[in-house]
PDB file of C-alpha atoms in Angstrom:
ATOM      1  CA  MET A 237     -32.205  36.981 -62.264  1.00 49.00           C
ATOM      2  CA  ASN A 238     -29.493  39.085 -60.707  1.00 48.00           C
ATOM      3  CA  THR A 239     -31.186  38.711 -57.275  1.00 45.00           C
ATOM      4  CA  ARG A 240     -31.310  34.930 -57.609  1.00 49.00           C
ATOM      5  CA  PHE A 241     -27.630  34.849 -58.539  1.00 44.00           C
ATOM      6  CA  MET A 242     -26.682  37.013 -55.547  1.00 44.00           C
ATOM      7  CA  THR A 243     -28.816  34.906 -53.197  1.00 42.00           C
ATOM      8  CA  ALA A 244     -27.205  31.719 -54.504  1.00 44.00           C
ATOM      9  CA  CYS A 245     -23.688  33.180 -54.071  1.00 44.00           C
ATOM     10  CA  PHE A 246     -24.537  34.336 -50.535  1.00 41.00           C
ATOM     11  CA  THR A 247     -25.949  30.896 -49.644  1.00 42.00           C
ATOM     12  CA  VAL A 248     -22.869  29.095 -51.036  1.00 40.00           C
ATOM     13  CA  ALA A 249     -20.518  31.480 -49.171  1.00 41.00           C
ATOM     14  CA  LEU A 250     -22.462  31.034 -45.927  1.00 37.00           C
ATOM     15  CA  MET A 251     -22.423  27.247 -46.208  1.00 41.00           C
ATOM     16  CA  ALA A 252     -18.698  27.220 -47.021  1.00 40.00           C
ATOM     17  CA  SER A 253     -17.898  29.412 -44.026  1.00 40.00           C
ATOM     18  CA  CYS A 254     -19.929  27.197 -41.681  1.00 42.00           C
ATOM     19  CA  ALA A 255     -18.273  24.056 -42.988  1.00 40.00           C
ATOM     20  CA  GLY A 256     -14.862  25.678 -42.618  1.00 40.00           C
ATOM     21  CA  ASN A 257     -15.532  26.617 -38.990  1.00 40.00           C
ATOM     22  CA  LYS A 258     -16.799  23.154 -38.216  1.00 38.00           C
ATOM     23  CA  GLY A 259     -13.623  21.634 -39.639  1.00 39.00           C
ATOM     24  CA  THR A 260     -11.500  23.954 -37.498  1.00 38.00           C
ATOM     25  CA  VAL A 261     -13.415  23.073 -34.324  1.00 38.00           C
ATOM     26  CA  ASP A 262     -13.182  19.352 -35.091  1.00 41.00           C
ATOM     27  CA  ASN A 263      -9.457  19.667 -35.811  1.00 41.00           C
ATOM     28  CA  ASP A 264      -8.878  21.577 -32.554  1.00 40.00           C
ATOM     29  CA  SER A 265     -10.838  18.960 -30.573  1.00 37.00           C
ATOM     30  CA  ALA A 266      -8.920  16.159 -32.236  1.00 41.00           C
ATOM     31  CA  ALA A 267      -5.627  17.867 -31.364  1.00 34.00           C
ATOM     32  CA  VAL A 268      -6.628  18.214 -27.717  1.00 34.00           C
ATOM     33  CA  ASN A 269      -7.782  14.577 -27.574  1.00 39.00           C
ATOM     34  CA  ASP A 270      -4.585  13.475 -29.331  1.00 38.00           C
ATOM     35  CA  ILE A 271      -2.433  15.291 -26.743  1.00 32.00           C
ATOM     36  CA  ALA A 272      -4.465  13.843 -23.860  1.00 38.00           C
ATOM     37  CA  SER A 273      -4.172  10.321 -25.246  1.00 39.00           C
ATOM     38  CA  LYS A 274      -0.380  10.651 -25.512  1.00 40.00           C
ATOM     39  CA  THR A 275       0.109  11.941 -21.975  1.00 43.00           C
ATOM     40  CA  PRO A 276       0.749   8.811 -19.908  1.00 56.00           C
ATOM     41  CA  VAL A 277       0.068   8.487 -16.213  1.00 72.00           C
ATOM     42  CA  GLU A 278       3.338   8.628 -14.265  1.00 84.00           C
ATOM     43  CA  LEU A 279       3.464   5.251 -12.537  1.00 90.00           C
ATOM     44  CA  ASN A 280       7.137   4.921 -11.629  1.00 93.00           C
ATOM     45  CA  GLY A 281       7.417   4.234  -7.931  1.00 94.00           C
ATOM     46  CA  GLN A 282       5.809   2.113  -5.268  1.00 96.00           C
ATOM     47  CA  TRP A 283       2.014   1.943  -4.897  1.00 96.00           C
ATOM     48  CA  TYR A 284       0.171   0.314  -1.999  1.00 97.00           C
ATOM     49  CA  ILE A 285      -2.682  -2.010  -2.947  1.00 97.00           C
ATOM     50  CA  GLU A 286      -5.672  -0.434  -1.205  1.00 97.00           C
ATOM     51  CA  ASN A 287      -8.560  -2.378  -2.720  1.00 97.00           C
ATOM     52  CA  ILE A 288      -9.168  -5.144  -5.236  1.00 97.00           C
ATOM     53  CA  PHE A 289     -12.829  -4.859  -6.174  1.00 97.00           C
ATOM     54  CA  PHE A 290     -14.882  -7.322  -8.207  1.00 95.00           C
ATOM     55  CA  ASN A 291     -18.368  -6.314  -7.032  1.00 90.00           C
ATOM     56  CA  ASP A 292     -20.178  -5.177  -3.848  1.00 86.00           C
ATOM     57  CA  SER A 293     -19.845  -8.571  -2.198  1.00 91.00           C
ATOM     58  CA  ASP A 294     -16.518  -9.722  -3.679  1.00 94.00           C
ATOM     59  CA  TYR A 295     -13.493  -7.567  -2.841  1.00 95.00           C
ATOM     60  CA  VAL A 296     -10.197  -7.705  -0.971  1.00 95.00           C
ATOM     61  CA  ARG A 297      -8.681  -4.927   1.119  1.00 95.00           C
ATOM     62  CA  PRO A 298      -5.151  -6.134   1.952  1.00 94.00           C
ATOM     63  CA  ALA A 299      -4.686  -3.711   4.884  1.00 93.00           C
ATOM     64  CA  GLU A 300      -7.802  -5.145   6.576  1.00 93.00           C
ATOM     65  CA  ILE A 301      -6.600  -8.726   6.133  1.00 89.00           C
ATOM     66  CA  LEU A 302      -2.998  -8.160   7.259  1.00 90.00           C
ATOM     67  CA  PRO A 303      -2.711  -4.682   8.792  1.00 90.00           C
ATOM     68  CA  ASP A 304       0.989  -5.034   9.643  1.00 90.00           C
ATOM     69  CA  ILE A 305       2.088  -5.880   6.075  1.00 91.00           C
ATOM     70  CA  ARG A 306       1.885  -3.307   3.267  1.00 92.00           C
ATOM     71  CA  GLN A 307       1.282  -5.093  -0.017  1.00 95.00           C
ATOM     72  CA  TYR A 308       2.338  -3.082  -3.052  1.00 97.00           C
ATOM     73  CA  VAL A 309       3.025  -2.739  -6.758  1.00 97.00           C
ATOM     74  CA  GLN A 310       6.293  -1.231  -7.875  1.00 97.00           C
ATOM     75  CA  PHE A 311       6.484   0.249 -11.379  1.00 96.00           C
ATOM     76  CA  THR A 312       9.913   0.916 -12.884  1.00 94.00           C
ATOM     77  CA  ASP A 313      10.121   2.032 -16.510  1.00 88.00           C
ATOM     78  CA  SER A 314       8.323  -0.800 -18.349  1.00 93.00           C
ATOM     79  CA  THR A 315       8.260  -3.419 -15.583  1.00 96.00           C
ATOM     80  CA  TYR A 316       6.006  -4.041 -12.635  1.00 96.00           C
ATOM     81  CA  SER A 317       6.594  -6.066  -9.484  1.00 97.00           C
ATOM     82  CA  ILE A 318       3.870  -6.925  -6.999  1.00 96.00           C
ATOM     83  CA  MET A 319       4.735  -7.950  -3.461  1.00 95.00           C
ATOM     84  CA  THR A 320       2.048  -9.525  -1.325  1.00 93.00           C
ATOM     85  CA  ASN A 321       2.408 -10.974   2.161  1.00 90.00           C
ATOM     86  CA  CYS A 322       4.576 -13.860   0.897  1.00 86.00           C
ATOM     87  CA  ASN A 323       4.473 -14.097  -2.903  1.00 92.00           C
ATOM     88  CA  SER A 324       5.550 -11.829  -5.736  1.00 94.00           C
ATOM     89  CA  ILE A 325       4.348 -11.249  -9.293  1.00 95.00           C
ATOM     90  CA  SER A 326       6.382  -9.482 -11.964  1.00 95.00           C
ATOM     91  CA  GLY A 327       6.135  -8.680 -15.643  1.00 96.00           C
ATOM     92  CA  TYR A 328       6.147  -5.948 -18.261  1.00 96.00           C
ATOM     93  CA  TYR A 329       3.546  -3.239 -18.782  1.00 95.00           C
ATOM     94  CA  THR A 330       2.705  -0.676 -21.454  1.00 94.00           C
ATOM     95  CA  ILE A 331       0.583   2.460 -21.308  1.00 92.00           C
ATOM     96  CA  SER A 332      -1.020   4.210 -24.263  1.00 90.00           C
ATOM     97  CA  GLY A 333      -3.332   7.056 -23.327  1.00 89.00           C
ATOM     98  CA  ASP A 334      -5.652   5.632 -20.674  1.00 91.00           C
ATOM     99  CA  SER A 335      -5.031   2.017 -21.766  1.00 94.00           C
ATOM    100  CA  ILE A 336      -2.693  -0.202 -19.784  1.00 95.00           C
ATOM    101  CA  THR A 337      -1.552  -3.719 -20.562  1.00 95.00           C
ATOM    102  CA  LEU A 338      -0.011  -5.827 -17.814  1.00 94.00           C
ATOM    103  CA  GLY A 339       1.907  -8.567 -19.560  1.00 91.00           C
ATOM    104  CA  ASP A 340       2.087 -12.086 -18.236  1.00 85.00           C
ATOM    105  CA  GLY A 341       4.951 -12.460 -15.862  1.00 83.00           C
ATOM    106  CA  MET A 342       6.396 -14.696 -13.253  1.00 93.00           C
ATOM    107  CA  MET A 343       4.780 -15.484  -9.918  1.00 91.00           C
ATOM    108  CA  THR A 344       6.152 -17.248  -6.913  1.00 92.00           C
ATOM    109  CA  GLU A 345       3.782 -19.846  -5.495  1.00 89.00           C
ATOM    110  CA  MET A 346       4.684 -20.362  -1.879  1.00 91.00           C
ATOM    111  CA  ALA A 347       1.940 -21.637   0.396  1.00 89.00           C
ATOM    112  CA  CYS A 348       0.901 -18.845   2.739  1.00 86.00           C
ATOM    113  CA  ASP A 349      -1.392 -18.669   5.735  1.00 87.00           C
ATOM    114  CA  ASN A 350      -3.554 -16.098   3.960  1.00 90.00           C
ATOM    115  CA  MET A 351      -3.654 -16.028   0.159  1.00 92.00           C
ATOM    116  CA  GLN A 352      -6.689 -13.778  -0.393  1.00 93.00           C
ATOM    117  CA  THR A 353      -4.673 -11.015  -2.043  1.00 94.00           C
ATOM    118  CA  GLU A 354      -2.765 -13.407  -4.316  1.00 92.00           C
ATOM    119  CA  ASP A 355      -5.962 -15.167  -5.355  1.00 93.00           C
ATOM    120  CA  ALA A 356      -7.670 -11.840  -6.111  1.00 95.00           C
ATOM    121  CA  LEU A 357      -4.691 -10.596  -8.115  1.00 95.00           C
ATOM    122  CA  ARG A 358      -4.569 -13.802 -10.176  1.00 92.00           C
ATOM    123  CA  ARG A 359      -8.237 -13.304 -11.034  1.00 94.00           C
ATOM    124  CA  ILE A 360      -8.139  -9.578 -11.837  1.00 96.00           C
ATOM    125  CA  LEU A 361      -4.761  -8.845 -13.453  1.00 95.00           C
ATOM    126  CA  PRO A 362      -5.560 -10.451 -16.857  1.00 94.00           C
ATOM    127  CA  ASP A 363      -8.679  -8.225 -17.142  1.00 95.00           C
ATOM    128  CA  ILE A 364      -7.027  -4.877 -16.360  1.00 96.00           C
ATOM    129  CA  ALA A 365      -7.413  -2.612 -19.420  1.00 96.00           C
ATOM    130  CA  THR A 366      -7.510   1.078 -18.467  1.00 95.00           C
ATOM    131  CA  ILE A 367      -6.005   3.414 -15.920  1.00 94.00           C
ATOM    132  CA  ASP A 368      -7.422   6.507 -14.229  1.00 92.00           C
ATOM    133  CA  ALA A 369      -5.355   8.875 -12.143  1.00 89.00           C
ATOM    134  CA  GLU A 370      -7.353  10.542  -9.382  1.00 80.00           C
ATOM    135  CA  ASN A 371      -4.350  12.754  -8.654  1.00 81.00           C
ATOM    136  CA  ASP A 372      -0.614  12.204  -8.175  1.00 83.00           C
ATOM    137  CA  SER A 373      -1.206   9.760  -5.338  1.00 91.00           C
ATOM    138  CA  ILE A 374      -4.267   7.636  -6.266  1.00 94.00           C
ATOM    139  CA  VAL A 375      -4.520   5.405  -9.339  1.00 95.00           C
ATOM    140  CA  ARG A 376      -7.361   3.123 -10.395  1.00 96.00           C
ATOM    141  CA  LEU A 377      -6.679   0.150 -12.682  1.00 96.00           C
ATOM    142  CA  ASN A 378      -9.974  -0.789 -14.369  1.00 96.00           C
ATOM    143  CA  CYS A 379     -11.157  -4.089 -15.817  1.00 96.00           C
ATOM    144  CA  ARG A 380     -12.511  -4.420 -19.341  1.00 93.00           C
ATOM    145  CA  ASN A 381     -16.000  -5.114 -17.993  1.00 83.00           C
ATOM    146  CA  HIS A 382     -15.903  -1.828 -16.004  1.00 76.00           C
ATOM    147  CA  SER A 383     -17.083  -3.443 -12.779  1.00 87.00           C
ATOM    148  CA  GLY A 384     -13.759  -4.621 -11.371  1.00 96.00           C
ATOM    149  CA  TYR A 385     -10.794  -2.461 -10.451  1.00 97.00           C
ATOM    150  CA  ILE A 386      -7.717  -2.098  -8.260  1.00 97.00           C
ATOM    151  CA  ILE A 387      -7.090   1.050  -6.212  1.00 97.00           C
ATOM    152  CA  LEU A 388      -3.430   1.933  -5.675  1.00 97.00           C
ATOM    153  CA  LYS A 389      -2.109   4.633  -3.337  1.00 96.00           C
ATOM    154  CA  LYS A 390       1.347   6.120  -3.950  1.00 95.00           C
ATOM    155  CA  ASN A 391       3.987   5.480  -1.309  1.00 94.00           C
ATOM    156  CA  THR A 392       5.361   9.016  -1.191  1.00 88.00           C
ATOM    157  CA  ALA A 393       8.217   7.976   1.106  1.00 86.00           C
ATOM    158  CA  TYR A 394       9.610   5.624  -1.556  1.00 64.00           C
ATOM    159  CA  ASP A 395      12.092   7.190  -3.988  1.00 54.00           C
ATOM    160  CA  VAL A 396      12.752   5.447  -7.305  1.00 50.00           C
ATOM    161  CA  LYS A 397      16.382   5.796  -8.386  1.00 47.00           C
TER     162      LYS A 397
END
């Protein structure tokens, strides 16, 4: 009887210690994930639009279309402004962890000789949902469906005041 009691106590103590360790590991992981989700990507500044990708056969590379004109997105605090070859788009944005929301904004609608970039941006901007930072100079804005994205490259010569 005494052996059964000791075995039962040992089993209960062992199970309690395992459950306690598991809780600590889960809490530590949650803390790390919580910190990562609260660390926003630093977007302030000017970013060149390198690629607007829908799929393998549907994409726009602004520098290939108009090599003499750098088309860009400028982020300042909670606003964004996009400048294409002749039109602009602006609005508000928010970031929470890896999620980004580009709010509806204003867009000029001048007729241009080449409107491929504007047309692509009109199609893709409402679907942008997440952001990945490759490093300090490359950012990828991803669509909800995970197939479309925009690649932005930081203009390191531009200084936001």
